[in-house]
Amino acid sequence: MPVRALVWGENVHEHTNEIVRGVYPDGMHEAIATGLRGDPGILAETATLQEPEHGLTEARLAATDVLLWWGHAAHSQVADEVVERVANHVHQGMGLIVLHSGHFSKIFRRLMGTPCSLKWREAGERERLWVVNPNHPIVQGIGDRLDLPNEEMYGEPFAIPEPMETVFMSWFEGGEVFRSGATWQRGGGRIFYFRPGHETYPTYHNQQVRTVLRNAVKWAHNPAPRWKLVEEAPNVPVESAPEKLETKGPRLHHAGQAGYR
Amino acid sequence: MPVRALVWGENVHEHTNEIVRGVYPDGMHEAIATGLRGDPGILAETATLQEPEHGLTEARLAATDVLLWWGHAAHSQVADEVVERVANHVHQGMGLIVLHSGHFSKIFRRLMGTPCSLKWREAGERERLWVVNPNHPIVQGIGDRLDLPNEEMYGEPFAIPEPMETVFMSWFEGGEVFRSGATWQRGGGRIFYFRPGHETYPTYHNQQVRTVLRNAVKWAHNPAPRWKLVEEAPNVPVESAPEKLETKGPRLHHAGQAGYR
Amino acid sequence: MPVRALVWGENVHEHTNEIVRGVYPDGMHEAIATGLRGDPGILAETATLQEPEHGLTEARLAATDVLLWWGHAAHSQVADEVVERVANHVHQGMGLIVLHSGHFSKIFRRLMGTPCSLKWREAGERERLWVVNPNHPIVQGIGDRLDLPNEEMYGEPFAIPEPMETVFMSWFEGGEVFRSGATWQRGGGRIFYFRPGHETYPTYHNQQVRTVLRNAVKWAHNPAPRWKLVEEAPNVPVESAPEKLETKGPRLHHAGQAGYR
Amino acid sequence: MPVRALVWGENVHEHTNEIVRGVYPDGMHEAIATGLRGDPGILAETATLQEPEHGLTEARLAATDVLLWWGHAAHSQVADEVVERVANHVHQGMGLIVLHSGHFSKIFRRLMGTPCSLKWREAGERERLWVVNPNHPIVQGIGDRLDLPNEEMYGEPFAIPEPMETVFMSWFEGGEVFRSGATWQRGGGRIFYFRPGHETYPTYHNQQVRTVLRNAVKWAHNPAPRWKLVEEAPNVPVESAPEKLETKGPRLHHAGQAGYR
């Protein structure tokens, strides 16, 4: 059964900026999805900001194994309610791949718990992404590095929690460095951040970038059933304790009462 | 110069529940602060939910090295604006110690990015906290374990990000286990979660618990200046790049324009 | 193509101790391998201490995806040369599952870099392994816990590096706790330590234990080609630098000279 | 009481190579120690390969809070017995700072459990170390980066376990990147690896480098008493179990018998 990937695109600059429209005439989300479709094991669909509920209804997320997120100019237009819904699905086990300027998206900041800030410069400079662990599933087929002739620069400090795995590190022509591929586990969900993808450059047409994204979708896919109770704090009644137990001391709650939240 | 600790207490059950009032007649926050004051290197003050801005104004936080947080019944009454303010100070370098039912506080969930859910049972059972790293600063003076005759049970799974360090693990009489002492780094701030402290038991009068809290305050104190720019994403103009650089390719932003957020 | 698992058994107590022989008449390694064979996607073979090179020749390891290791009384009889060979294969990408008393094996200590010490008691007490992340591939099919009526106790502090993921935590009848399932990445290799398996109890006949081991083999399997150069420190000649470069300043090495080790 | 730092130098190239002698006429270890002595809170001494037991006797290590290690050409001449002794002290709580080519020292590889391999080039190129966490104790006083006009290049992949904290990342003129400052906890000991310091360049005379090393000594210092039992696996007799317990089932060991190692 193929992995069900959903590519979410902000879909703004493609309509307001000539350069971006020229590079991505069908939208960035379509270019990203097209790259994923190069793998018959991936079923890639798209959703955009402009759809009702941004195309991220409960039903849609429930049918998604891995969500990819590209946003930049309209982070603040994403409804908080949708952000919480996506976060809940990640906690339950849905994979999430956050792309480039998505570092400042509500969903990434929500899941990291940190500002996710960085330095930046838009000068079309060379970026070279070095592979840090050649055996990691995400870098298979890449070789030891990935060179991009023109990209926006992102520089450290990148205010993220220490990653579970550092997968790529970038060198920039102008002199900066960046952790450009990193993973985290949050609840049942695997998260991968991948740096490249400024909208004025044809990064998502690059074959190595497409290979990384296909690998990442497969890596982030958790085939286990969703962890439905990840938000719950169930009471274990005394009579259900694994060991025989008698209540001692004073209590705040009545038997069967829900806990505070 | 002493470490400036601020003990934040929800201060609700002390006024509405006879049992809690009996155990903590001056409030739980006062009992916690009294324990901290046993160390002349710590200057401990208190703040409560009921004060304007919950006692957590910008000025107060700016003068705080380490914030301790106890809440249970009134998590939802804490203003989102204050939560963001506290999160920002942690990112800038303020230490944070989250206590017991604070696992479900807005601030802990905000900084972890996960549900922070768990199992629970209020049966006054024995809890035994085992030291996982005997050389960790937080456990000095504790010996190999800390026994509490009556405590609420918290059981795994505890939906937190994998800790930087697991400091304590709890054994419960009824058969469960829990990661009851754990650390994280978020931006410039150090965070410690410490499990014990149900309001109907005299946990914060326990001398070993008080030793842990004093140690934790000193561990969480970051003497470096606050990381004021942790939320910022500064542009590095081409002419300020560390290496000589010429702009290539198309641009989205005008020189000097701020980035999107 | 099935995952090629190799179960290494010390194979000593099965021949010298009546109790162990009674529980594992064909050897513990055979019982473990039989459990793995319950999954048609796993091809399980065995090797023992007594074979030439302990059954772990270069060719054998090169044809192994995941190695499982059970040893206890004869850790010191394992040849250092074989330990280095196994370590090298793990660094290149072979998975390794270390079982129970294997915590003190040369190979586990070699890969952890720490003493891997712990407390212990042989009293046939109850052990309850709690699942810490219900969505982790290793715990699928287990439910929320795994109860063993009789096991040896291992207690914290367990002197290991902080795990990449804490998968199981044990509760013991006598009052201790232990991180009984934990993962690490070392070079290209994934490592899983799984605590239960004292030789006088029928632990490896337990169906839940067998499920964990099958899951763990699949989790530890890295399908990427081996990282052959993981031990190498290749020189990058100036003329092969990614960026045009001229040598400046004094040099220690002649061009083309190997580095020191 | 000052922190007792011991700077260990291989002390070979200073006597066999004119360039190195010119840069470090008193030996690299003396230059490093001189830098540390700029802080009155640090008491810095030196030891070298050529001394009996390489100057690292049990008594010397017992009186050392933090050991700094520089070696390159003579890693193989360091006695295995001394390496084990140093490793044991780190596990007990002694801090360790490994410098530059020390990445291939026996002690670093012993404690990491991985090959610690990397790419390299000796071309005197520019290195720029970027600060990843501006609030980390090790980077105080450095600003946002540290520029070195001439250094050897080290490139990823650096075959180390994922660090506890990534402190510095390097940009090299020739196009590579490297995790040039990273921390680990092993047993009671804190470990810091710091990349710069090729012997033909005056790196240890650089004021920013000296600041980093002073900060690192203070960070690595663990004031807790040494964890004497870190190598031990003590038996907990049934009658000493925290919970009342009766032995059940068959046993391998007699009461009071030591475990196998």
PDB file of N, CA and C in Angstrom, chain C residues 13 17 72 91 104 109-110 113-115 117-118 120-124 173-174 176 186 199-200 230 232-236 241-243 245 248 250-253 259-261, chain D residues 13 17 72 91 104 109-110 113-115 117-124 161 173-174 176 199-200 230 232-236 241-243 245 248 250-253 259-261:
ATOM      1  N   HIS C  13      25.895 -21.955  29.849  1.00  0.00           N
ATOM      2  CA  HIS C  13      25.070 -22.495  30.926  1.00  0.00           C
ATOM      3  C   HIS C  13      24.142 -23.609  30.455  1.00  0.00           C
ATOM      4  N   ASN C  17      24.563 -26.246  33.421  1.00  0.00           N
ATOM      5  CA  ASN C  17      23.576 -26.020  34.475  1.00  0.00           C
ATOM      6  C   ASN C  17      22.266 -26.735  34.107  1.00  0.00           C
ATOM      7  N   HIS C  72      26.775 -14.101  29.038  1.00  0.00           N
ATOM      8  CA  HIS C  72      26.725 -13.842  30.472  1.00  0.00           C
ATOM      9  C   HIS C  72      28.016 -14.262  31.181  1.00  0.00           C
ATOM     10  N   HIS C  91      29.212  -0.015  12.886  1.00  0.00           N
ATOM     11  CA  HIS C  91      29.494   1.334  12.378  1.00  0.00           C
ATOM     12  C   HIS C  91      29.167   1.455  10.894  1.00  0.00           C
ATOM     13  N   PHE C 104      26.954  -6.348  29.832  1.00  0.00           N
ATOM     14  CA  PHE C 104      28.377  -6.350  30.216  1.00  0.00           C
ATOM     15  C   PHE C 104      29.256  -7.010  29.141  1.00  0.00           C
ATOM     16  N   ARG C 109      29.802  -2.667  25.648  1.00  0.00           N
ATOM     17  CA  ARG C 109      30.633  -1.667  26.323  1.00  0.00           C
ATOM     18  C   ARG C 109      31.496  -0.916  25.303  1.00  0.00           C
ATOM     19  N   ARG C 110      31.964  -1.640  24.307  1.00  0.00           N
ATOM     20  CA  ARG C 110      32.775  -1.020  23.243  1.00  0.00           C
ATOM     21  C   ARG C 110      31.991   0.059  22.500  1.00  0.00           C
ATOM     22  N   GLY C 113      30.798   3.035  25.104  1.00  0.00           N
ATOM     23  CA  GLY C 113      31.864   3.865  25.657  1.00  0.00           C
ATOM     24  C   GLY C 113      31.726   4.116  27.146  1.00  0.00           C
ATOM     25  N   THR C 114      30.803   3.428  27.784  1.00  0.00           N
ATOM     26  CA  THR C 114      30.550   3.604  29.219  1.00  0.00           C
ATOM     27  C   THR C 114      30.585   2.235  29.908  1.00  0.00           C
ATOM     28  N   PRO C 115      30.589   2.209  31.248  1.00  0.00           N
ATOM     29  CA  PRO C 115      30.704   0.909  31.942  1.00  0.00           C
ATOM     30  C   PRO C 115      29.482  -0.007  31.781  1.00  0.00           C
ATOM     31  N   SER C 117      27.170  -0.573  33.742  1.00  0.00           N
ATOM     32  CA  SER C 117      26.936  -1.234  35.023  1.00  0.00           C
ATOM     33  C   SER C 117      25.517  -0.983  35.502  1.00  0.00           C
ATOM     34  N   LEU C 118      25.117  -1.755  36.524  1.00  0.00           N
ATOM     35  CA  LEU C 118      23.753  -1.704  37.042  1.00  0.00           C
ATOM     36  C   LEU C 118      23.703  -2.455  38.367  1.00  0.00           C
ATOM     37  N   TRP C 120      21.702  -5.598  40.558  1.00  0.00           N
ATOM     38  CA  TRP C 120      20.970  -6.808  40.174  1.00  0.00           C
ATOM     39  C   TRP C 120      20.579  -7.646  41.395  1.00  0.00           C
ATOM     40  N   ARG C 121      19.577  -8.500  41.182  1.00  0.00           N
ATOM     41  CA  ARG C 121      19.113  -9.421  42.230  1.00  0.00           C
ATOM     42  C   ARG C 121      18.418 -10.583  41.527  1.00  0.00           C
ATOM     43  N   GLU C 122      18.769 -11.777  41.918  1.00  0.00           N
ATOM     44  CA  GLU C 122      18.191 -12.963  41.283  1.00  0.00           C
ATOM     45  C   GLU C 122      17.179 -13.576  42.244  1.00  0.00           C
ATOM     46  N   ALA C 123      15.936 -13.124  42.159  1.00  0.00           N
ATOM     47  CA  ALA C 123      14.925 -13.587  43.115  1.00  0.00           C
ATOM     48  C   ALA C 123      13.646 -14.039  42.418  1.00  0.00           C
ATOM     49  N   GLY C 124      13.676 -14.128  41.113  1.00  0.00           N
ATOM     50  CA  GLY C 124      12.489 -14.607  40.397  1.00  0.00           C
ATOM     51  C   GLY C 124      11.283 -13.716  40.576  1.00  0.00           C
ATOM     52  N   GLU C 173       9.095  -6.027  41.291  1.00  0.00           N
ATOM     53  CA  GLU C 173       8.371  -6.347  42.529  1.00  0.00           C
ATOM     54  C   GLU C 173       9.138  -5.888  43.776  1.00  0.00           C
ATOM     55  N   GLY C 174      10.459  -6.016  43.718  1.00  0.00           N
ATOM     56  CA  GLY C 174      11.267  -5.673  44.890  1.00  0.00           C
ATOM     57  C   GLY C 174      11.497  -4.191  45.085  1.00  0.00           C
ATOM     58  N   GLU C 176      12.636  -1.739  42.478  1.00  0.00           N
ATOM     59  CA  GLU C 176      13.533  -0.985  41.592  1.00  0.00           C
ATOM     60  C   GLU C 176      12.883  -0.699  40.237  1.00  0.00           C
ATOM     61  N   ARG C 186      24.866   4.418  16.145  1.00  0.00           N
ATOM     62  CA  ARG C 186      26.335   4.534  16.202  1.00  0.00           C
ATOM     63  C   ARG C 186      26.863   4.314  14.796  1.00  0.00           C
ATOM     64  N   GLU C 199      18.688 -16.625  32.232  1.00  0.00           N
ATOM     65  CA  GLU C 199      18.706 -17.970  31.657  1.00  0.00           C
ATOM     66  C   GLU C 199      17.938 -19.019  32.450  1.00  0.00           C
ATOM     67  N   THR C 200      17.572 -18.744  33.682  1.00  0.00           N
ATOM     68  CA  THR C 200      16.834 -19.751  34.446  1.00  0.00           C
ATOM     69  C   THR C 200      15.317 -19.614  34.297  1.00  0.00           C
ATOM     70  N   VAL C 230      33.746   4.118   6.876  1.00  0.00           N
ATOM     71  CA  VAL C 230      33.458   4.745   8.174  1.00  0.00           C
ATOM     72  C   VAL C 230      34.696   4.855   9.064  1.00  0.00           C
ATOM     73  N   GLU C 232      37.734   5.374   7.767  1.00  0.00           N
ATOM     74  CA  GLU C 232      38.760   6.107   7.019  1.00  0.00           C
ATOM     75  C   GLU C 232      38.719   7.604   7.300  1.00  0.00           C
ATOM     76  N   ALA C 233      39.878   8.229   7.135  1.00  0.00           N
ATOM     77  CA  ALA C 233      39.945   9.690   7.233  1.00  0.00           C
ATOM     78  C   ALA C 233      40.590  10.199   5.955  1.00  0.00           C
ATOM     79  N   PRO C 234      39.809  10.273   4.873  1.00  0.00           N
ATOM     80  CA  PRO C 234      40.392  10.614   3.576  1.00  0.00           C
ATOM     81  C   PRO C 234      40.881  12.057   3.502  1.00  0.00           C
ATOM     82  N   ASN C 235      42.033  12.220   2.874  1.00  0.00           N
ATOM     83  CA  ASN C 235      42.524  13.555   2.578  1.00  0.00           C
ATOM     84  C   ASN C 235      41.773  14.104   1.368  1.00  0.00           C
ATOM     85  N   VAL C 236      41.424  15.374   1.434  1.00  0.00           N
ATOM     86  CA  VAL C 236      40.825  16.054   0.277  1.00  0.00           C
ATOM     87  C   VAL C 236      41.899  16.989  -0.282  1.00  0.00           C
ATOM     88  N   ALA C 241      39.174  20.502  -3.688  1.00  0.00           N
ATOM     89  CA  ALA C 241      38.261  21.221  -2.782  1.00  0.00           C
ATOM     90  C   ALA C 241      37.039  21.681  -3.564  1.00  0.00           C
ATOM     91  N   PRO C 242      35.866  21.632  -2.944  1.00  0.00           N
ATOM     92  CA  PRO C 242      34.655  22.082  -3.640  1.00  0.00           C
ATOM     93  C   PRO C 242      34.754  23.524  -4.123  1.00  0.00           C
ATOM     94  N   GLU C 243      35.437  24.351  -3.369  1.00  0.00           N
ATOM     95  CA  GLU C 243      35.663  25.738  -3.775  1.00  0.00           C
ATOM     96  C   GLU C 243      37.130  25.900  -4.171  1.00  0.00           C
ATOM     97  N   LEU C 245      40.728  26.977  -4.270  1.00  0.00           N
ATOM     98  CA  LEU C 245      41.482  27.231  -3.047  1.00  0.00           C
ATOM     99  C   LEU C 245      42.968  27.214  -3.363  1.00  0.00           C
ATOM    100  N   LYS C 248      47.819  28.104   1.769  1.00  0.00           N
ATOM    101  CA  LYS C 248      48.467  29.222   2.461  1.00  0.00           C
ATOM    102  C   LYS C 248      49.177  28.675   3.688  1.00  0.00           C
ATOM    103  N   PRO C 250      52.261  27.406   6.421  1.00  0.00           N
ATOM    104  CA  PRO C 250      53.138  26.227   6.505  1.00  0.00           C
ATOM    105  C   PRO C 250      52.332  24.933   6.582  1.00  0.00           C
ATOM    106  N   ARG C 251      52.956  23.841   6.157  1.00  0.00           N
ATOM    107  CA  ARG C 251      52.275  22.545   6.164  1.00  0.00           C
ATOM    108  C   ARG C 251      53.101  21.500   6.900  1.00  0.00           C
ATOM    109  N   LEU C 252      52.422  20.543   7.447  1.00  0.00           N
ATOM    110  CA  LEU C 252      53.061  19.429   8.132  1.00  0.00           C
ATOM    111  C   LEU C 252      53.198  18.256   7.175  1.00  0.00           C
ATOM    112  N   HIS C 253      52.183  18.051   6.366  1.00  0.00           N
ATOM    113  CA  HIS C 253      52.117  16.892   5.479  1.00  0.00           C
ATOM    114  C   HIS C 253      52.550  17.275   4.073  1.00  0.00           C
ATOM    115  N   GLY C 259      47.226  10.799   6.708  1.00  0.00           N
ATOM    116  CA  GLY C 259      47.194  11.440   8.009  1.00  0.00           C
ATOM    117  C   GLY C 259      47.682  10.484   9.094  1.00  0.00           C
ATOM    118  N   TYR C 260      47.945  11.014  10.276  1.00  0.00           N
ATOM    119  CA  TYR C 260      48.327  10.181  11.419  1.00  0.00           C
ATOM    120  C   TYR C 260      47.104   9.522  12.015  1.00  0.00           C
ATOM    121  N   ARG C 261      47.279   8.365  12.608  1.00  0.00           N
ATOM    122  CA  ARG C 261      46.198   7.752  13.371  1.00  0.00           C
ATOM    123  C   ARG C 261      46.760   7.253  14.686  1.00  0.00           C
TER     124      ARG C 261
ATOM    125  N   HIS D  13      55.771  16.855  17.766  1.00  0.00           N
ATOM    126  CA  HIS D  13      56.156  17.734  16.660  1.00  0.00           C
ATOM    127  C   HIS D  13      56.925  18.967  17.123  1.00  0.00           C
ATOM    128  N   ASN D  17      59.793  19.134  14.364  1.00  0.00           N
ATOM    129  CA  ASN D  17      59.399  19.950  13.223  1.00  0.00           C
ATOM    130  C   ASN D  17      59.684  21.421  13.519  1.00  0.00           C
ATOM    131  N   HIS D  72      48.442  13.858  18.150  1.00  0.00           N
ATOM    132  CA  HIS D  72      48.298  13.749  16.703  1.00  0.00           C
ATOM    133  C   HIS D  72      49.123  12.588  16.139  1.00  0.00           C
ATOM    134  N   HIS D  91      34.307   8.561  33.563  1.00  0.00           N
ATOM    135  CA  HIS D  91      33.058   7.945  34.010  1.00  0.00           C
ATOM    136  C   HIS D  91      32.724   8.314  35.461  1.00  0.00           C
ATOM    137  N   PHE D 104      41.152  11.439  16.899  1.00  0.00           N
ATOM    138  CA  PHE D 104      41.576  10.059  16.628  1.00  0.00           C
ATOM    139  C   PHE D 104      42.362   9.469  17.815  1.00  0.00           C
ATOM    140  N   ARG D 109      38.061   7.946  21.080  1.00  0.00           N
ATOM    141  CA  ARG D 109      37.380   6.837  20.424  1.00  0.00           C
ATOM    142  C   ARG D 109      36.823   5.863  21.468  1.00  0.00           C
ATOM    143  N   ARG D 110      37.568   5.680  22.533  1.00  0.00           N
ATOM    144  CA  ARG D 110      37.114   4.798  23.615  1.00  0.00           C
ATOM    145  C   ARG D 110      35.805   5.284  24.235  1.00  0.00           C
ATOM    146  N   GLY D 113      32.838   5.408  21.355  1.00  0.00           N
ATOM    147  CA  GLY D 113      32.383   4.121  20.832  1.00  0.00           C
ATOM    148  C   GLY D 113      32.235   4.097  19.320  1.00  0.00           C
ATOM    149  N   THR D 114      32.686   5.135  18.653  1.00  0.00           N
ATOM    150  CA  THR D 114      32.574   5.242  17.185  1.00  0.00           C
ATOM    151  C   THR D 114      33.949   5.550  16.595  1.00  0.00           C
ATOM    152  N   PRO D 115      34.086   5.472  15.262  1.00  0.00           N
ATOM    153  CA  PRO D 115      35.412   5.686  14.661  1.00  0.00           C
ATOM    154  C   PRO D 115      35.954   7.110  14.779  1.00  0.00           C
ATOM    155  N   SER D 117      36.006   9.363  12.676  1.00  0.00           N
ATOM    156  CA  SER D 117      36.685   9.699  11.428  1.00  0.00           C
ATOM    157  C   SER D 117      36.096  10.966  10.817  1.00  0.00           C
ATOM    158  N   LEU D 118      36.787  11.502   9.806  1.00  0.00           N
ATOM    159  CA  LEU D 118      36.398  12.768   9.182  1.00  0.00           C
ATOM    160  C   LEU D 118      37.220  12.932   7.907  1.00  0.00           C
ATOM    161  N   LYS D 119      36.921  13.966   7.138  1.00  0.00           N
ATOM    162  CA  LYS D 119      37.762  14.358   5.998  1.00  0.00           C
ATOM    163  C   LYS D 119      38.710  15.468   6.450  1.00  0.00           C
ATOM    164  N   TRP D 120      39.851  15.605   5.757  1.00  0.00           N
ATOM    165  CA  TRP D 120      40.769  16.677   6.148  1.00  0.00           C
ATOM    166  C   TRP D 120      41.562  17.206   4.962  1.00  0.00           C
ATOM    167  N   ARG D 121      42.081  18.434   5.143  1.00  0.00           N
ATOM    168  CA  ARG D 121      42.930  19.069   4.124  1.00  0.00           C
ATOM    169  C   ARG D 121      43.793  20.101   4.842  1.00  0.00           C
ATOM    170  N   GLU D 122      45.061  20.083   4.551  1.00  0.00           N
ATOM    171  CA  GLU D 122      46.000  21.010   5.197  1.00  0.00           C
ATOM    172  C   GLU D 122      46.380  22.081   4.191  1.00  0.00           C
ATOM    173  N   ALA D 123      45.599  23.143   4.159  1.00  0.00           N
ATOM    174  CA  ALA D 123      45.836  24.179   3.152  1.00  0.00           C
ATOM    175  C   ALA D 123      45.849  25.572   3.762  1.00  0.00           C
ATOM    176  N   GLY D 124      45.845  25.646   5.069  1.00  0.00           N
ATOM    177  CA  GLY D 124      45.921  26.965   5.712  1.00  0.00           C
ATOM    178  C   GLY D 124      44.751  27.865   5.382  1.00  0.00           C
ATOM    179  N   PRO D 161      28.837   9.882  17.969  1.00  0.00           N
ATOM    180  CA  PRO D 161      27.428   9.814  18.394  1.00  0.00           C
ATOM    181  C   PRO D 161      26.814  11.209  18.357  1.00  0.00           C
ATOM    182  N   GLU D 173      36.838  27.736   4.009  1.00  0.00           N
ATOM    183  CA  GLU D 173      37.048  28.446   2.742  1.00  0.00           C
ATOM    184  C   GLU D 173      36.926  27.510   1.535  1.00  0.00           C
ATOM    185  N   GLY D 174      37.401  26.294   1.705  1.00  0.00           N
ATOM    186  CA  GLY D 174      37.396  25.346   0.592  1.00  0.00           C
ATOM    187  C   GLY D 174      36.053  24.691   0.326  1.00  0.00           C
ATOM    188  N   GLU D 176      33.825  23.060   2.866  1.00  0.00           N
ATOM    189  CA  GLU D 176      33.270  22.049   3.765  1.00  0.00           C
ATOM    190  C   GLU D 176      32.695  22.661   5.049  1.00  0.00           C
ATOM    191  N   GLU D 199      48.893  22.115  14.472  1.00  0.00           N
ATOM    192  CA  GLU D 199      50.142  22.513  15.117  1.00  0.00           C
ATOM    193  C   GLU D 199      50.999  23.500  14.351  1.00  0.00           C
ATOM    194  N   THR D 200      50.715  23.695  13.076  1.00  0.00           N
ATOM    195  CA  THR D 200      51.547  24.641  12.322  1.00  0.00           C
ATOM    196  C   THR D 200      50.992  26.060  12.334  1.00  0.00           C
ATOM    197  N   VAL D 230      31.087   3.417  39.636  1.00  0.00           N
ATOM    198  CA  VAL D 230      30.523   3.444  38.288  1.00  0.00           C
ATOM    199  C   VAL D 230      30.828   2.160  37.507  1.00  0.00           C
ATOM    200  N   GLU D 232      31.064  -0.805  39.015  1.00  0.00           N
ATOM    201  CA  GLU D 232      30.583  -1.947  39.805  1.00  0.00           C
ATOM    202  C   GLU D 232      29.154  -2.339  39.437  1.00  0.00           C
ATOM    203  N   ALA D 233      28.860  -3.624  39.637  1.00  0.00           N
ATOM    204  CA  ALA D 233      27.489  -4.105  39.462  1.00  0.00           C
ATOM    205  C   ALA D 233      27.076  -4.791  40.756  1.00  0.00           C
ATOM    206  N   PRO D 234      26.710  -4.014  41.761  1.00  0.00           N
ATOM    207  CA  PRO D 234      26.442  -4.581  43.076  1.00  0.00           C
ATOM    208  C   PRO D 234      25.187  -5.446  43.107  1.00  0.00           C
ATOM    209  N   ASN D 235      25.281  -6.553  43.812  1.00  0.00           N
ATOM    210  CA  ASN D 235      24.106  -7.381  44.073  1.00  0.00           C
ATOM    211  C   ASN D 235      23.287  -6.736  45.186  1.00  0.00           C
ATOM    212  N   VAL D 236      21.973  -6.767  45.013  1.00  0.00           N
ATOM    213  CA  VAL D 236      21.070  -6.313  46.071  1.00  0.00           C
ATOM    214  C   VAL D 236      20.428  -7.567  46.661  1.00  0.00           C
ATOM    215  N   ALA D 241      16.026  -5.743  49.589  1.00  0.00           N
ATOM    216  CA  ALA D 241      15.164  -5.127  48.575  1.00  0.00           C
ATOM    217  C   ALA D 241      14.322  -4.032  49.224  1.00  0.00           C
ATOM    218  N   PRO D 242      14.096  -2.934  48.515  1.00  0.00           N
ATOM    219  CA  PRO D 242      13.264  -1.857  49.080  1.00  0.00           C
ATOM    220  C   PRO D 242      11.873  -2.338  49.467  1.00  0.00           C
ATOM    221  N   GLU D 243      11.317  -3.274  48.713  1.00  0.00           N
ATOM    222  CA  GLU D 243      10.019  -3.854  49.056  1.00  0.00           C
ATOM    223  C   GLU D 243      10.244  -5.280  49.564  1.00  0.00           C
ATOM    224  N   LEU D 245      10.204  -9.032  49.891  1.00  0.00           N
ATOM    225  CA  LEU D 245      10.277  -9.900  48.729  1.00  0.00           C
ATOM    226  C   LEU D 245      10.677 -11.289  49.163  1.00  0.00           C
ATOM    227  N   LYS D 248      11.597 -16.533  44.419  1.00  0.00           N
ATOM    228  CA  LYS D 248      10.764 -17.503  43.716  1.00  0.00           C
ATOM    229  C   LYS D 248      11.591 -18.107  42.586  1.00  0.00           C
ATOM    230  N   PRO D 250      13.890 -20.873  40.174  1.00  0.00           N
ATOM    231  CA  PRO D 250      15.263 -21.376  40.240  1.00  0.00           C
ATOM    232  C   PRO D 250      16.285 -20.247  40.180  1.00  0.00           C
ATOM    233  N   ARG D 251      17.475 -20.499  40.735  1.00  0.00           N
ATOM    234  CA  ARG D 251      18.528 -19.489  40.750  1.00  0.00           C
ATOM    235  C   ARG D 251      19.816 -20.033  40.152  1.00  0.00           C
ATOM    236  N   LEU D 252      20.590 -19.134  39.603  1.00  0.00           N
ATOM    237  CA  LEU D 252      21.890 -19.468  39.049  1.00  0.00           C
ATOM    238  C   LEU D 252      22.975 -19.218  40.086  1.00  0.00           C
ATOM    239  N   HIS D 253      22.816 -18.147  40.811  1.00  0.00           N
ATOM    240  CA  HIS D 253      23.833 -17.695  41.762  1.00  0.00           C
ATOM    241  C   HIS D 253      23.467 -18.126  43.182  1.00  0.00           C
ATOM    242  N   GLY D 259      28.407 -11.362  40.515  1.00  0.00           N
ATOM    243  CA  GLY D 259      27.905 -11.585  39.159  1.00  0.00           C
ATOM    244  C   GLY D 259      29.052 -11.863  38.198  1.00  0.00           C
ATOM    245  N   TYR D 260      28.727 -12.318  37.024  1.00  0.00           N
ATOM    246  CA  TYR D 260      29.730 -12.521  35.976  1.00  0.00           C
ATOM    247  C   TYR D 260      30.063 -11.204  35.323  1.00  0.00           C
ATOM    248  N   ARG D 261      31.271 -11.082  34.818  1.00  0.00           N
ATOM    249  CA  ARG D 261      31.624  -9.923  34.001  1.00  0.00           C
ATOM    250  C   ARG D 261      32.374 -10.403  32.767  1.00  0.00           C
TER     251      ARG D 261
END
